[in-house]
CSV table of N, CA and C in Angstrom, one decimal:
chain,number,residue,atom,x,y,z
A,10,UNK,N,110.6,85.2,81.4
A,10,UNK,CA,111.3,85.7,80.2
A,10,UNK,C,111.0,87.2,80.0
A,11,UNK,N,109.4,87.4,80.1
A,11,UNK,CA,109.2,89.2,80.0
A,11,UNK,C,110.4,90.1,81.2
A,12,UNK,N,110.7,89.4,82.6
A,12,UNK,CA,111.4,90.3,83.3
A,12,UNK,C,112.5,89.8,82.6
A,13,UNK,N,113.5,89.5,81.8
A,13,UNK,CA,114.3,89.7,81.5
A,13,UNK,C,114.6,90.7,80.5
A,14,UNK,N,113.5,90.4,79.8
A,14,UNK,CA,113.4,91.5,78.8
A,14,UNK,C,113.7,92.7,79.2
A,15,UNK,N,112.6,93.2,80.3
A,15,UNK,CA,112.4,94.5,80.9
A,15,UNK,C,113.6,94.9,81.3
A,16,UNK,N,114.6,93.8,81.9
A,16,UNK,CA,115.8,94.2,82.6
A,16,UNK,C,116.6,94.2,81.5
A,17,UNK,N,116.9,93.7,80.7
A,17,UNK,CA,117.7,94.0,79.7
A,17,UNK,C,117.8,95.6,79.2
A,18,UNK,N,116.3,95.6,78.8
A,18,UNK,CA,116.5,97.1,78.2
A,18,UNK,C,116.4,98.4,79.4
A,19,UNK,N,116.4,98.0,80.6
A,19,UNK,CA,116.5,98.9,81.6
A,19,UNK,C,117.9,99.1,81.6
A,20,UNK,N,118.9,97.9,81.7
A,20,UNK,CA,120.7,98.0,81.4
A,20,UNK,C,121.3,98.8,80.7
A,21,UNK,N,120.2,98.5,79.3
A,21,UNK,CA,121.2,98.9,77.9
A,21,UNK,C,120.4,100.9,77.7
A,22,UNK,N,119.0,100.7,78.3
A,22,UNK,CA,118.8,102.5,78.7
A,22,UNK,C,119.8,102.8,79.5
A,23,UNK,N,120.6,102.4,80.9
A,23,UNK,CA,120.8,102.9,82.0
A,23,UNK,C,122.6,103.2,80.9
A,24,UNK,N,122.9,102.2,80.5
A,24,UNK,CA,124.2,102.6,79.6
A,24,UNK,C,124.2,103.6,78.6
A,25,UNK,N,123.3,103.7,77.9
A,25,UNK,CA,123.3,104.8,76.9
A,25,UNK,C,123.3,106.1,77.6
A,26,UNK,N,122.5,106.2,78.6
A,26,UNK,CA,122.7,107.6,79.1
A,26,UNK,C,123.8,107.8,79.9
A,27,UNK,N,124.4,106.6,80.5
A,27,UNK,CA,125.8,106.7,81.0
A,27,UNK,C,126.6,107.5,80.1
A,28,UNK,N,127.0,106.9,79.0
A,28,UNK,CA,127.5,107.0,77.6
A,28,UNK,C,127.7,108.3,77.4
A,29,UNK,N,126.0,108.5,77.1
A,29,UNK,CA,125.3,110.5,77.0
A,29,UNK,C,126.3,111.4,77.9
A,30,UNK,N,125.7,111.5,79.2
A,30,UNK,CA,126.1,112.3,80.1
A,30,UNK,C,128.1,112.4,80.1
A,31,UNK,N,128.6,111.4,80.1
A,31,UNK,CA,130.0,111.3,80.5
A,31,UNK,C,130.5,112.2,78.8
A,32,UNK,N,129.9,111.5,77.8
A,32,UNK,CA,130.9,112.0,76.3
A,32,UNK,C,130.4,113.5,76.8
A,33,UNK,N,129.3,113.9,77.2
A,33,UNK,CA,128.9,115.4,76.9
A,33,UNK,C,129.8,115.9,78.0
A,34,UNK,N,129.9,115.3,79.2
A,34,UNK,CA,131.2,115.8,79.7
A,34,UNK,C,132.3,116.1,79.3
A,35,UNK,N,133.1,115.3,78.7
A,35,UNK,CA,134.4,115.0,78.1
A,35,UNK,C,134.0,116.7,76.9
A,36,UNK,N,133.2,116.6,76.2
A,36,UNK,CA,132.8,117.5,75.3
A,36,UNK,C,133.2,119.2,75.9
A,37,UNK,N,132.4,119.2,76.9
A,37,UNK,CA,132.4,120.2,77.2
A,37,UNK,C,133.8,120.7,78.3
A,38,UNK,N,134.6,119.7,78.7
A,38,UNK,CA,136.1,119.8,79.3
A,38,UNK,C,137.1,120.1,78.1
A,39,UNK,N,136.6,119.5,76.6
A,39,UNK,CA,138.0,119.6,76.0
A,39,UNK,C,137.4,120.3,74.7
A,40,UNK,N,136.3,121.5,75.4
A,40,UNK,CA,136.2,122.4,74.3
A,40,UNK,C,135.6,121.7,72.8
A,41,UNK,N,134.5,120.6,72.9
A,41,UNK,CA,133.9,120.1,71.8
A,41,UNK,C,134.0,119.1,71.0
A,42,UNK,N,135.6,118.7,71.2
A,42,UNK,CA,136.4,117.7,70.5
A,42,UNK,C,136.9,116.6,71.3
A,43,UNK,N,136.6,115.6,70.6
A,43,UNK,CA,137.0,114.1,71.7
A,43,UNK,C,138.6,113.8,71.2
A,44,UNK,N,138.7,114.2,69.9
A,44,UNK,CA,140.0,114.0,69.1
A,44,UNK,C,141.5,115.1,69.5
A,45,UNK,N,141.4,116.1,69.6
A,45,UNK,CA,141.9,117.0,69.8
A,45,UNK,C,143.6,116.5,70.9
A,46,UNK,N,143.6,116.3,71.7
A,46,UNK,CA,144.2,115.5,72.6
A,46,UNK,C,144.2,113.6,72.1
A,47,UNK,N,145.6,113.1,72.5
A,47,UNK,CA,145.9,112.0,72.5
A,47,UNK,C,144.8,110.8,73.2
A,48,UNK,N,144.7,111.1,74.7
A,48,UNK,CA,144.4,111.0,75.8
A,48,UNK,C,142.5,110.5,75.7
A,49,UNK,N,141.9,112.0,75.7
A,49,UNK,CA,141.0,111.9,75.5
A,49,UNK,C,140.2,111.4,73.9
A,50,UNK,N,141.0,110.9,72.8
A,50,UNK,CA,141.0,110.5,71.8
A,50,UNK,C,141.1,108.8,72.4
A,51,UNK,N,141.2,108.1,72.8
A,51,UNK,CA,142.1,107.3,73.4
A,51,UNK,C,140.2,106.6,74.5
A,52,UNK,N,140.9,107.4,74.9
A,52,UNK,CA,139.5,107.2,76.3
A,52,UNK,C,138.0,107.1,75.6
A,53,UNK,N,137.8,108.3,74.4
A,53,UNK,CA,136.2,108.5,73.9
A,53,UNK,C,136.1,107.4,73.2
A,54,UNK,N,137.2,106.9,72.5
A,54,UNK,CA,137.2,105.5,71.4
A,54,UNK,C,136.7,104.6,72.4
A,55,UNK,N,137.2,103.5,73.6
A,55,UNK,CA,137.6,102.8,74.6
A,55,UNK,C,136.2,103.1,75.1
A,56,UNK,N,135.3,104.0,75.5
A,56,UNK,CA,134.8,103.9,76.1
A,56,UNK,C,133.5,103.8,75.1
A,57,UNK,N,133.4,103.9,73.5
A,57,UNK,CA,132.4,104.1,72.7
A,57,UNK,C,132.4,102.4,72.5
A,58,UNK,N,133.4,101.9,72.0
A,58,UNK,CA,133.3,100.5,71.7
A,58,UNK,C,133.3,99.8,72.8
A,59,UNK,N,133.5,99.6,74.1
A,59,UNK,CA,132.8,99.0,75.2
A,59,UNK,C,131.1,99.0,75.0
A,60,UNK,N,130.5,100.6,74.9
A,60,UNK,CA,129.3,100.9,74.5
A,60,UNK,C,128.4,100.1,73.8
A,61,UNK,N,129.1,100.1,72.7
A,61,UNK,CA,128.7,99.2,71.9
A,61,UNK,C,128.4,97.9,71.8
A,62,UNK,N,129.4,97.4,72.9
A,62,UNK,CA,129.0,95.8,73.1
A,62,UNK,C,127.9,95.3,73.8
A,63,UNK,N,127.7,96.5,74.6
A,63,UNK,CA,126.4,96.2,75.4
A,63,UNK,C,125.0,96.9,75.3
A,64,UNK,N,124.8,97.0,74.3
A,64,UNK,CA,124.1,97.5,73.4
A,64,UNK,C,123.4,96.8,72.0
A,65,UNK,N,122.3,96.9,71.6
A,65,UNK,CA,121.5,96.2,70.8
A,65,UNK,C,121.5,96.9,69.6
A,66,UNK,N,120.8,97.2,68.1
A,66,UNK,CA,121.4,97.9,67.2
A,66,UNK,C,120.9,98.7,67.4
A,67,UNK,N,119.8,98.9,68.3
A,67,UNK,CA,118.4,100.4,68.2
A,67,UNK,C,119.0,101.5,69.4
A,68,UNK,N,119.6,100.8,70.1
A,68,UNK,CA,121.1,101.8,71.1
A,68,UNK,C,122.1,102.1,70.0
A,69,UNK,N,122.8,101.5,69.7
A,69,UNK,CA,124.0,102.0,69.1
A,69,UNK,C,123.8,102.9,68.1
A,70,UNK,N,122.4,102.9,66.9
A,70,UNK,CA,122.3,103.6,66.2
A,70,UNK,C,122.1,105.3,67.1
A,71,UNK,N,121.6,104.7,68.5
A,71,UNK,CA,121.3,106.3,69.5
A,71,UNK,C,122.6,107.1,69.5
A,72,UNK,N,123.5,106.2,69.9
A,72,UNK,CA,125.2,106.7,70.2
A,72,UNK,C,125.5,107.5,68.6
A,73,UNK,N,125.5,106.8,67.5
A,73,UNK,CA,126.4,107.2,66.5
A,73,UNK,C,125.7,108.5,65.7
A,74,UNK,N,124.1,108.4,66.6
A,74,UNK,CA,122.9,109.8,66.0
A,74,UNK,C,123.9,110.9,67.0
A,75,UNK,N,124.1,110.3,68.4
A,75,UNK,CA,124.3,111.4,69.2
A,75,UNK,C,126.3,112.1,68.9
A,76,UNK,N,127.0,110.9,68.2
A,76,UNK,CA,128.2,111.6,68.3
A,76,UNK,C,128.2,112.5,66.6
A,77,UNK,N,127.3,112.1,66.0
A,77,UNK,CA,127.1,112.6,64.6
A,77,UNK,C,126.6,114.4,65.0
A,78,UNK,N,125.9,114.1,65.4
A,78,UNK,CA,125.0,115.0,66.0
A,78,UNK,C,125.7,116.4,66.6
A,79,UNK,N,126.8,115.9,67.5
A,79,UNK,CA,128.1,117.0,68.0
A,79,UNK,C,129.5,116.8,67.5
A,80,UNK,N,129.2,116.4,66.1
A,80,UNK,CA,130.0,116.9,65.3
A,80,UNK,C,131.3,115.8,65.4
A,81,UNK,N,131.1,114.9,66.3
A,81,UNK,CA,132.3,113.8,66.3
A,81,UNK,C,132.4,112.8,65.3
A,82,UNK,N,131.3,112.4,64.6
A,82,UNK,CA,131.6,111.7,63.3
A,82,UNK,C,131.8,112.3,62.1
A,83,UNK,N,132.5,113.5,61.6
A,83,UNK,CA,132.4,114.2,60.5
A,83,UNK,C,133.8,114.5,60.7
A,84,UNK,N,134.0,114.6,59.0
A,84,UNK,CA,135.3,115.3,58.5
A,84,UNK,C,135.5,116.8,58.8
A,85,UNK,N,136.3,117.3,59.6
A,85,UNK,CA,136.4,118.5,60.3
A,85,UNK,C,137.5,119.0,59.8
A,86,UNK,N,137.7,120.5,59.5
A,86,UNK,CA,139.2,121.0,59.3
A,86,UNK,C,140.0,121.3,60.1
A,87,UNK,N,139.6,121.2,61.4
A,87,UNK,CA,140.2,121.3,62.9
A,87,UNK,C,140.5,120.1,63.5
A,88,UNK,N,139.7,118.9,63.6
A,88,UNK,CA,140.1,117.7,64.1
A,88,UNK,C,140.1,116.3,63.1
A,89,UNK,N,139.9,115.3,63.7
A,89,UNK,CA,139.3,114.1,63.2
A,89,UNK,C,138.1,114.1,63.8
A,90,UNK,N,137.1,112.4,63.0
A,90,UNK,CA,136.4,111.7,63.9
A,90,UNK,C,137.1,111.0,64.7
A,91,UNK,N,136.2,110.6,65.8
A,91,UNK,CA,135.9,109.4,66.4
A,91,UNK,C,136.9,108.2,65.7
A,92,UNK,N,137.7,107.7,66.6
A,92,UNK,CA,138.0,106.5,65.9
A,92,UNK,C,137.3,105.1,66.4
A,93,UNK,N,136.6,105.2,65.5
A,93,UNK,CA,135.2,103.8,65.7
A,93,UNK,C,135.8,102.4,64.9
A,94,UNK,N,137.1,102.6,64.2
A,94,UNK,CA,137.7,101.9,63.7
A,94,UNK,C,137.5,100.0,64.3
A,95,UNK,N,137.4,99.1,64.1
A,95,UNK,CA,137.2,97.6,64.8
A,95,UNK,C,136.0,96.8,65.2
A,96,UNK,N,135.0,98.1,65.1
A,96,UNK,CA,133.7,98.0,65.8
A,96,UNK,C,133.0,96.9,64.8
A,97,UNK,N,132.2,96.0,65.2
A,97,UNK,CA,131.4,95.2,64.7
A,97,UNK,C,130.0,95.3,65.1
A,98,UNK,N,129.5,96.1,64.0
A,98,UNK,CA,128.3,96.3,64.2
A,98,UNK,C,127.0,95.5,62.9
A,99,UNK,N,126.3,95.0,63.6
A,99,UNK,CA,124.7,94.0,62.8
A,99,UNK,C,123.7,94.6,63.3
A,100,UNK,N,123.1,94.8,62.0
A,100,UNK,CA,121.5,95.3,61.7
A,100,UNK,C,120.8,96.8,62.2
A,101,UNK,N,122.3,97.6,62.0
A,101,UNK,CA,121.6,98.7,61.8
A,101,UNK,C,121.1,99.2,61.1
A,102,UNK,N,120.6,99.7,61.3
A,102,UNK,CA,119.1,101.1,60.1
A,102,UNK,C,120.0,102.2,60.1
A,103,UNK,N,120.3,102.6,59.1
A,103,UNK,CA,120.9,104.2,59.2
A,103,UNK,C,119.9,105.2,58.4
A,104,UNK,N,118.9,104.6,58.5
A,104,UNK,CA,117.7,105.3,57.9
A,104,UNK,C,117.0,105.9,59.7
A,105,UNK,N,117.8,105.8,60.9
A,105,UNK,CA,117.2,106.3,61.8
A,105,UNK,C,117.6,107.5,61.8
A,106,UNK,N,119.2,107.5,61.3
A,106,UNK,CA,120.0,108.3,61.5
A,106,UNK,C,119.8,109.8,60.3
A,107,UNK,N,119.5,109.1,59.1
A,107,UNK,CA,119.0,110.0,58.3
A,107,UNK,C,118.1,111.3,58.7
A,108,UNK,N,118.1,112.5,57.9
A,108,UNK,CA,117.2,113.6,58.4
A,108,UNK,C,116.1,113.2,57.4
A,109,UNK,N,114.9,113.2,58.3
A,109,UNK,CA,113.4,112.5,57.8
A,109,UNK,C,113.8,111.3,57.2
A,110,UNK,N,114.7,110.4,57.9
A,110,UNK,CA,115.0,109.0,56.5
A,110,UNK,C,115.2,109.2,55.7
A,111,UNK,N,115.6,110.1,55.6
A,111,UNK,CA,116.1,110.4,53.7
A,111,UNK,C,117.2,110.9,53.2
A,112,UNK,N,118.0,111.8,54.1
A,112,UNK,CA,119.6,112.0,53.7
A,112,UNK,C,120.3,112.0,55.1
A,113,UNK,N,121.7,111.7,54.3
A,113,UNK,CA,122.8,111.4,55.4
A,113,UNK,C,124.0,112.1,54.9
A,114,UNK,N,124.5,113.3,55.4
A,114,UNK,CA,125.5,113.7,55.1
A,114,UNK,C,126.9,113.9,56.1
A,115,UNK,N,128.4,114.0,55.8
A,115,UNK,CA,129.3,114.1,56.7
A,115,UNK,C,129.5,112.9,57.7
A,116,UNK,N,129.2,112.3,57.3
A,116,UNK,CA,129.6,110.8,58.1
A,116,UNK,C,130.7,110.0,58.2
A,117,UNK,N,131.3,109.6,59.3
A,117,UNK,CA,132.7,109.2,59.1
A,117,UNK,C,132.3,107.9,59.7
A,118,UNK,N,132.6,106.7,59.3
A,118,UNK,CA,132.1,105.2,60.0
A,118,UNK,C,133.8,104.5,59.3
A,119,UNK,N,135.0,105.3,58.9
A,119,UNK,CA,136.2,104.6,58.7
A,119,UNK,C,136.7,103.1,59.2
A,120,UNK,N,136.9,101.9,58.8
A,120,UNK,CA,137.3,100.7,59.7
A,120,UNK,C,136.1,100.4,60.4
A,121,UNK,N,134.9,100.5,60.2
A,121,UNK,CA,134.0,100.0,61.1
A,121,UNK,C,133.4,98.8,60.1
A,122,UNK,N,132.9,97.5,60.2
A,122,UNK,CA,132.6,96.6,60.1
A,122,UNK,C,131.2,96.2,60.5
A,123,UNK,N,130.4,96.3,59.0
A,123,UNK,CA,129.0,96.9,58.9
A,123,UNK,C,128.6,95.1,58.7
A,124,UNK,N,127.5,94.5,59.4
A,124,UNK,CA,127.1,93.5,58.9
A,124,UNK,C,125.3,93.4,58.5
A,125,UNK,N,124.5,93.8,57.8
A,125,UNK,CA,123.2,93.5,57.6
A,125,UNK,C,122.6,95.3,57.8
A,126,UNK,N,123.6,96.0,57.7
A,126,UNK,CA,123.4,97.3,57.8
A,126,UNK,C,122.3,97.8,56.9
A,127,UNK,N,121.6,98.7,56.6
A,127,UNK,CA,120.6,99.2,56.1
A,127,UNK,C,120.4,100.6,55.6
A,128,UNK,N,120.4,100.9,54.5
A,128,UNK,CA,120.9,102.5,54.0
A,128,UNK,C,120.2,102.6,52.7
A,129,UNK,N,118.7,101.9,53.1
A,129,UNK,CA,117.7,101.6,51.9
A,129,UNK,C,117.0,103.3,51.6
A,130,UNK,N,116.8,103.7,50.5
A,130,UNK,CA,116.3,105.3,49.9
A,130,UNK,C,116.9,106.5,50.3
A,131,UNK,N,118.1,106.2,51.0
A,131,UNK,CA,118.9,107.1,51.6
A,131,UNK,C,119.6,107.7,50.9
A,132,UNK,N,119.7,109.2,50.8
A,132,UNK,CA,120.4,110.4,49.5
A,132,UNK,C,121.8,110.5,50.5
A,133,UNK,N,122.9,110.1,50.3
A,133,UNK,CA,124.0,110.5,50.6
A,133,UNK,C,124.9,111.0,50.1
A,134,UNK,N,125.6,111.8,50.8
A,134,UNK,CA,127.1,112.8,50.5
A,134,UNK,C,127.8,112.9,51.3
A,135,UNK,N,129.2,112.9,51.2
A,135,UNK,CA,130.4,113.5,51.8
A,135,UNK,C,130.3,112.2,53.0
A,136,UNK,N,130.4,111.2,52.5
A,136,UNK,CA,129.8,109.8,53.7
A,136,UNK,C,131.4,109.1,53.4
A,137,UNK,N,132.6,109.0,54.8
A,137,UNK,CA,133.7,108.2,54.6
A,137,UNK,C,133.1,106.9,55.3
């Protein structure tokens, strides 16, 4: 049962940095924006919520630190977010995501389907 463990989370590492490397690709081909274009709007969604499914909540919270992070989950005057729209996500902490656990600003989680989520002492603003 421990090598399963190990293997599990050797999967769900080896996908997240899949994940990593490819968005920061896409990133840096379409000039910063995953939304900008149809196409790659289309593809970064498809390829986030696959992500997701194979993934535990202490990964996914990694993904939505890292697209927050370059500016793909935030209300932009040049683009959209991320359409994370359908996603079903249980038992995240958005207290990882917080700066020092304590505030969360410009967050776009639109249509996403939060179950046992967690957003305990958290100062928020400008959060769709």
């Amino acid at each position: 049962q421990q090598e399963k463990i190990l293997n599990d989370e050797a999967h769900m590492n080896a996908v997240l940095n899949t994940y990593i490397m490819d968005i920061a690709k896409l990133l840096d081909d379409k000039n910063g924006s995953l939304t900008l274009d149809k196409v790659t709007a289309i593809v970064s969604r498809a390829k986030t919520l696959n992500t997701f499914r194979e993934l535990d909540s202490s990964k996914i919270i990694r993904v939505i630190r890292f697209l927050h992070e370059v500016g793909q989950l935030n209300q932009q005057l040049h683009y959209s977010p991320v359409d994370l729209s359908t996603a079903e996500l249980h038992g995240i902490d958005f207290r990882e995501l917080a700066i020092n656990r304590k505030q969360l600003s410009q967050l776009s989680l639109v249509g996403i389907f939060l179950s046992e989520a967690t957003f305990t002492d958290i100062e928020m603003d400008n959060i769709n």
